[in-house]
CSV table of C-alpha atoms in Angstrom, one decimal:
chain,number,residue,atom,x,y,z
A,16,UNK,CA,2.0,-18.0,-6.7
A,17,UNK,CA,3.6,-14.1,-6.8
A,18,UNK,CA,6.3,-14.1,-9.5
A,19,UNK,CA,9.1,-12.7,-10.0
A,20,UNK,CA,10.7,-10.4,-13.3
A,21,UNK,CA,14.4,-9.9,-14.1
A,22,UNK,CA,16.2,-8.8,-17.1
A,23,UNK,CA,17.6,-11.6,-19.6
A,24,UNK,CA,20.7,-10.2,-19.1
A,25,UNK,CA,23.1,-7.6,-17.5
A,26,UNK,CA,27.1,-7.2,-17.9
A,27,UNK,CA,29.9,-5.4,-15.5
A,28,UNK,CA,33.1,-4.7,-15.4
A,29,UNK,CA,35.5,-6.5,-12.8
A,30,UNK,CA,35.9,-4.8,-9.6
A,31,UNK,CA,32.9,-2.5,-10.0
A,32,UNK,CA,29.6,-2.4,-8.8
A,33,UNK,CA,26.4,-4.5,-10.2
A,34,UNK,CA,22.7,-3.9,-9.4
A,35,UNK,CA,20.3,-6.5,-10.3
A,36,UNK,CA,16.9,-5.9,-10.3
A,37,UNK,CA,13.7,-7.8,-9.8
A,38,UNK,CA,10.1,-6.9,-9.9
A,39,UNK,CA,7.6,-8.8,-8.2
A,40,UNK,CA,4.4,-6.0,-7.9
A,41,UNK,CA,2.5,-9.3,-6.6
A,42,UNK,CA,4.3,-10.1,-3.6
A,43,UNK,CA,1.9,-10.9,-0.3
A,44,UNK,CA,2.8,-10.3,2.9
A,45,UNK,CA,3.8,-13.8,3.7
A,46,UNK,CA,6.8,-13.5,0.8
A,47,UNK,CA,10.5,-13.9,1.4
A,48,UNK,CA,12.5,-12.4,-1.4
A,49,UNK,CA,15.3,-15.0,-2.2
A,50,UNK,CA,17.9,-14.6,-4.2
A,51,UNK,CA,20.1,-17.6,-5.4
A,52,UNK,CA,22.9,-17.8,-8.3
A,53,UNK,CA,23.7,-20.5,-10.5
A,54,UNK,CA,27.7,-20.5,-11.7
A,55,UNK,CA,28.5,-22.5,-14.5
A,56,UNK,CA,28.6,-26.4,-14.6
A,57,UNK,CA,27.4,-26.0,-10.9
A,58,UNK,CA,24.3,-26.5,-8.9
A,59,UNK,CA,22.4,-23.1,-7.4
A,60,UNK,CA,23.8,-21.9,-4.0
A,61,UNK,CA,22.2,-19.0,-1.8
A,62,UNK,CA,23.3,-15.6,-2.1
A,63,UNK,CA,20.7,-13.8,0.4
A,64,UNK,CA,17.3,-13.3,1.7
A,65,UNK,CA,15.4,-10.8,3.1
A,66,UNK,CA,11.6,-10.1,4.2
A,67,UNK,CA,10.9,-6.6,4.6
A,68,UNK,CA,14.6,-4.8,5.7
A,69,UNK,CA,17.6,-4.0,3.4
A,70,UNK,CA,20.3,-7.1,4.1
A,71,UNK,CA,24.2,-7.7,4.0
A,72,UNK,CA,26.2,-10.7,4.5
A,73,UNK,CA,29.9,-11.4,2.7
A,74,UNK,CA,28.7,-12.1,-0.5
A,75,UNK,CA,26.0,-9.5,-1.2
A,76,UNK,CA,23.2,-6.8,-0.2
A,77,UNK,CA,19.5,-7.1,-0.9
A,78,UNK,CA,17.9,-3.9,-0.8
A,79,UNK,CA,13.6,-4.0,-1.0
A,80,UNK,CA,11.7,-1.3,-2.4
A,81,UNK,CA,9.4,0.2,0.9
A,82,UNK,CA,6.4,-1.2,-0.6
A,83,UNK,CA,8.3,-4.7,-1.4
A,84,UNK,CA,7.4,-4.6,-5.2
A,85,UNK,CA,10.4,-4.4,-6.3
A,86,UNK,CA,14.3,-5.6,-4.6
A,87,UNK,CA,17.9,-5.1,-6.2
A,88,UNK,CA,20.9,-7.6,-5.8
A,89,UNK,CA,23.8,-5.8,-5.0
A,90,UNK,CA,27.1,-7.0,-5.5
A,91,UNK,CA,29.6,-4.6,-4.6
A,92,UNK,CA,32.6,-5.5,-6.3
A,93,UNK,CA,31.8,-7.6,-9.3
A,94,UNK,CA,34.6,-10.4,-9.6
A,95,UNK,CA,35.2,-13.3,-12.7
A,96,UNK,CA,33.7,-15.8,-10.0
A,97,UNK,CA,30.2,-13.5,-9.5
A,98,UNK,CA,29.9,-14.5,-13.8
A,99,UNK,CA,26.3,-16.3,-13.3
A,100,UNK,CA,23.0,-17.0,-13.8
A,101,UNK,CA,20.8,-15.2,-10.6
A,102,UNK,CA,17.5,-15.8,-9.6
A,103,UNK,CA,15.1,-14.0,-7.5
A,104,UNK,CA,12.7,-16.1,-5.6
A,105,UNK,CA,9.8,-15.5,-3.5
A,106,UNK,CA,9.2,-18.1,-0.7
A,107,UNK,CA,6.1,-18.4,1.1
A,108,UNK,CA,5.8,-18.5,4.7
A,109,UNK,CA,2.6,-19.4,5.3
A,110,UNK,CA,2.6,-22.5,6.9
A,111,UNK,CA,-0.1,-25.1,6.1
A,112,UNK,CA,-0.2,-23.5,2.2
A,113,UNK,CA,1.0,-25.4,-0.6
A,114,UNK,CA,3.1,-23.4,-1.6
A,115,UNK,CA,4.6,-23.1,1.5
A,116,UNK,CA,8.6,-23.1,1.4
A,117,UNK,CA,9.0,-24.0,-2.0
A,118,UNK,CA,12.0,-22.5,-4.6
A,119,UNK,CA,10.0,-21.4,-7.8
A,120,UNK,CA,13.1,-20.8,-10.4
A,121,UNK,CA,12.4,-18.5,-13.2
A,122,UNK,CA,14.7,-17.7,-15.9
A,123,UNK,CA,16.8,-15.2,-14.3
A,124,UNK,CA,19.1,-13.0,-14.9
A,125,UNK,CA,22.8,-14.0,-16.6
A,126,UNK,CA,25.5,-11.5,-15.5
A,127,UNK,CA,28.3,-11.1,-17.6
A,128,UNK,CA,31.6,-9.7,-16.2
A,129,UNK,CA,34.2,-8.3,-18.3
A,130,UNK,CA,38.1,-8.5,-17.4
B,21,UNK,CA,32.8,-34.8,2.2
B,22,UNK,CA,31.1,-32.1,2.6
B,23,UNK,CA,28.3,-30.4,1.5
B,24,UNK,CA,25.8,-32.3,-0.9
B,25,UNK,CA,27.3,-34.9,-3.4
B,26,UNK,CA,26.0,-36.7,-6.0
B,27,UNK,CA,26.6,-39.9,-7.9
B,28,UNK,CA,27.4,-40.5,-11.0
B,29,UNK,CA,28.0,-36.9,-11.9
B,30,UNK,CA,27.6,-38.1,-15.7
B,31,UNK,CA,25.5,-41.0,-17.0
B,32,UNK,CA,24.5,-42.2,-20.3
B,33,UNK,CA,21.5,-44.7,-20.7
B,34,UNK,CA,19.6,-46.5,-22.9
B,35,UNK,CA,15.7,-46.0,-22.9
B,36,UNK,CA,14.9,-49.8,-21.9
B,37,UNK,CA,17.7,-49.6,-18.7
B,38,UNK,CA,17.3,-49.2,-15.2
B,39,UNK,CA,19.7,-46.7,-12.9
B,40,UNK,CA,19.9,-44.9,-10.2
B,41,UNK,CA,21.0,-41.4,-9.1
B,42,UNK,CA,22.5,-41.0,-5.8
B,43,UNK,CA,22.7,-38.2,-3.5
B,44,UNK,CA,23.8,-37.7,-0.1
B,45,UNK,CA,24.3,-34.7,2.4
B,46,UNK,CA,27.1,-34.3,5.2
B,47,UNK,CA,25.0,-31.1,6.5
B,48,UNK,CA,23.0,-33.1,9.1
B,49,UNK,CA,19.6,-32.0,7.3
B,50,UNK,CA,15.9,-33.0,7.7
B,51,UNK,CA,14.8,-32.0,4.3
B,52,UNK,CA,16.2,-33.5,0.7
B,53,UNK,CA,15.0,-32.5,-3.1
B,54,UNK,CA,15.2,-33.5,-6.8
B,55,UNK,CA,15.1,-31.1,-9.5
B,56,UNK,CA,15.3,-31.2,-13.1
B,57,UNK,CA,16.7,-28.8,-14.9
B,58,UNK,CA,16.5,-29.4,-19.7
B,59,UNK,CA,17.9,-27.1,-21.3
B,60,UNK,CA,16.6,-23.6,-21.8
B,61,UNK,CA,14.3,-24.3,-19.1
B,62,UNK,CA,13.8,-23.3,-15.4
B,63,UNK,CA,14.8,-25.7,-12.3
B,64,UNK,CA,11.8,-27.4,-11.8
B,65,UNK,CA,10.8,-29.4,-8.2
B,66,UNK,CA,9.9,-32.8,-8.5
B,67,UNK,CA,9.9,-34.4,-5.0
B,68,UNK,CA,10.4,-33.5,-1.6
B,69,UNK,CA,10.8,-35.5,1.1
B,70,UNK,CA,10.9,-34.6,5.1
B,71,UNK,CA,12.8,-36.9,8.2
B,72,UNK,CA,12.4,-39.3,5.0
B,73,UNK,CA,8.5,-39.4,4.5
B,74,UNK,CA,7.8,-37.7,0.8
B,75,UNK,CA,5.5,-34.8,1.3
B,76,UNK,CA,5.6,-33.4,-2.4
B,77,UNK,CA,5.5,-35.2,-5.8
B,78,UNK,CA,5.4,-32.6,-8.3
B,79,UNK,CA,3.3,-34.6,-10.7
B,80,UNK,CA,6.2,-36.6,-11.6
B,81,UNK,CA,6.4,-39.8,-14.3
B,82,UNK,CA,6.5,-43.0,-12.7
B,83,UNK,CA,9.2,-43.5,-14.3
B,84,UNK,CA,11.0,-41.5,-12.2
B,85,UNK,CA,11.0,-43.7,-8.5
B,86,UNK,CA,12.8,-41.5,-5.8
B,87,UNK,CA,13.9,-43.3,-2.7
B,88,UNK,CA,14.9,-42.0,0.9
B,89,UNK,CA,16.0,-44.5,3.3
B,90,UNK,CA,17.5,-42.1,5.7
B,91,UNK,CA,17.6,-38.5,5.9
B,92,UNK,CA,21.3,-38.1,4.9
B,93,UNK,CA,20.5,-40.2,1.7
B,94,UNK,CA,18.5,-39.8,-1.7
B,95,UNK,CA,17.9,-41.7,-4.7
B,96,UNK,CA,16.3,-41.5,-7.8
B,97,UNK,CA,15.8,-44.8,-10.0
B,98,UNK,CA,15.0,-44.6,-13.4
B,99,UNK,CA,13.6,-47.0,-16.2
B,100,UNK,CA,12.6,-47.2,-19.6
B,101,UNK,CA,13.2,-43.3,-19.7
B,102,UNK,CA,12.7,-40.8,-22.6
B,103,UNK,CA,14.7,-38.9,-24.5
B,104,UNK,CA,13.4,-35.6,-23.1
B,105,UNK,CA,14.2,-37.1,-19.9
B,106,UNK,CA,17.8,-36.1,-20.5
B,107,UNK,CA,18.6,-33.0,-18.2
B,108,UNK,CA,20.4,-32.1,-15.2
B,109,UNK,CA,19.2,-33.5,-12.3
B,110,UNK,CA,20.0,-31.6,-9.0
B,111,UNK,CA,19.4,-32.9,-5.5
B,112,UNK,CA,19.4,-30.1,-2.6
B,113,UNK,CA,19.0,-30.6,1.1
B,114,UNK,CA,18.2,-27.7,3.7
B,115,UNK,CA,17.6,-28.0,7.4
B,116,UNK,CA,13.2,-27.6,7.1
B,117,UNK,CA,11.0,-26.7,4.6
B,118,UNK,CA,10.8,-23.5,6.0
B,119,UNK,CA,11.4,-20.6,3.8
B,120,UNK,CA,13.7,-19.5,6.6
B,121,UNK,CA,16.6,-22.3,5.4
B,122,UNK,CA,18.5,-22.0,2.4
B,123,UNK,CA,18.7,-24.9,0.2
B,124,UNK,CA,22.6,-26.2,-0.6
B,125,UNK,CA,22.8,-27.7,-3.9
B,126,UNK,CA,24.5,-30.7,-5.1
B,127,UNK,CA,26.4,-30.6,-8.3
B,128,UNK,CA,24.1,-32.7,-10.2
B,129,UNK,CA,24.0,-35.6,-12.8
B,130,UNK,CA,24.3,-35.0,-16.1
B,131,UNK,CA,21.8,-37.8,-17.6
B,132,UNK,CA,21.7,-38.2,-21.7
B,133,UNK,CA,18.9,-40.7,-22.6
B,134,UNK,CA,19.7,-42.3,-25.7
């Protein structure tokens, strides 16, 4: 299965932007890039997904690298309530695989924001 | 309700009793999950199930029974568990298994195995 790199950690200050980036250099072309947060105390929730094409919704951006190595989380006014742990996850769409659909966490990335 | 919910939200057992988590979904969904998530570790799958028929045990303990007798409803029994069996144990539903549906997340159960 392709997997997925993200810093340990990152901080912001409220109100102003955060990038968070992921590297995964072994995507196929089946991949969906997924990314999914975890607040504290809380079960994950999605945040946005994307295949080949930058992405927006109300909560965030996703913007993928051209060649689709690499994608950044963009939250464009980091808030208290943003402070969590977020996880990039490629989803295969290959139907029939065994893989096929499946959320692979990682580790992810914990995002610190400062008052 | 809405959303996912789970039941109890916090449970403390010894390793020779018998419980059972409960999850259900008001999102009119096809497809239900358990994860476990220990500490310093990543969510992991264990089971899947689809218009209630499993279709994934992630090489799972039998000590770990899950049960779906509908698909708005989940349950996980437990007995004679481990103490490394204490975790965080999330149910999720999404309309498919397509990677095309997001999962929604339940709160979890906090389970401490004494």
């Amino acid at each position: 299965d392709a997997k997925t790199t993200q810093p340990n950690s990152m901080e912001s200050n409220e109100e102003e932007p955060v990038h968070l980036p992921c590297n995964h250099s072994t995507i196929s072309g089946t991949d969906y890039i997924h990314w999914y947060r975890q607040l504290p105390s809380q079960g994950p929730e999605y945040v946005i997904h994307g295949l080949t094409s930058n992405v927006n919704n109300r909560m965030a951006s996703l913007a993928i690298a051209e060649d689709r190595k690499s994608s950044t989380l963009i939250l464009h006014r980091a808030t208290l309530r943003d402070a969590a742990v977020y996880y990039c996850i490629l989803r295969d769409s290959r139907a029939g695989g065994t893989s096929y659909g499946k959320l692979t966490f990682g580790q992810g990335t914990i995002l610190t924001v400062h008052p | 309700e809405t959303g996912v919910t789970q039941t109890p939200r916090h449970l403390v057992m010894g390793m020779t009793n018998k419980k059972s988590l409960k999850c259900e979904q008001h999102l009119g969904h096809n497809a239900m999950y358990w994860y476990k998530q220990s500490a310093k570790k990543p969510l992991e799958l264990m089971f899947v199930y689809n218009f209630k028929e499993q279709t994934e045990n992630n090489s799972v303990p039998s000590r770990f029974s899950p049960e779906c007798p509908n698909s708005s409803h989940l349950f996980l029994h437990l007995h004679t568990l481990q103490p490394e069996d204490s975790a965080l144990y999330l149910c999720a539903s999404s309309q498919g298994s397509s990677p095309l549906y997001e999962q929604y997340f339940g709160p979890g159960t906090r389970l401490t195995v004494t």
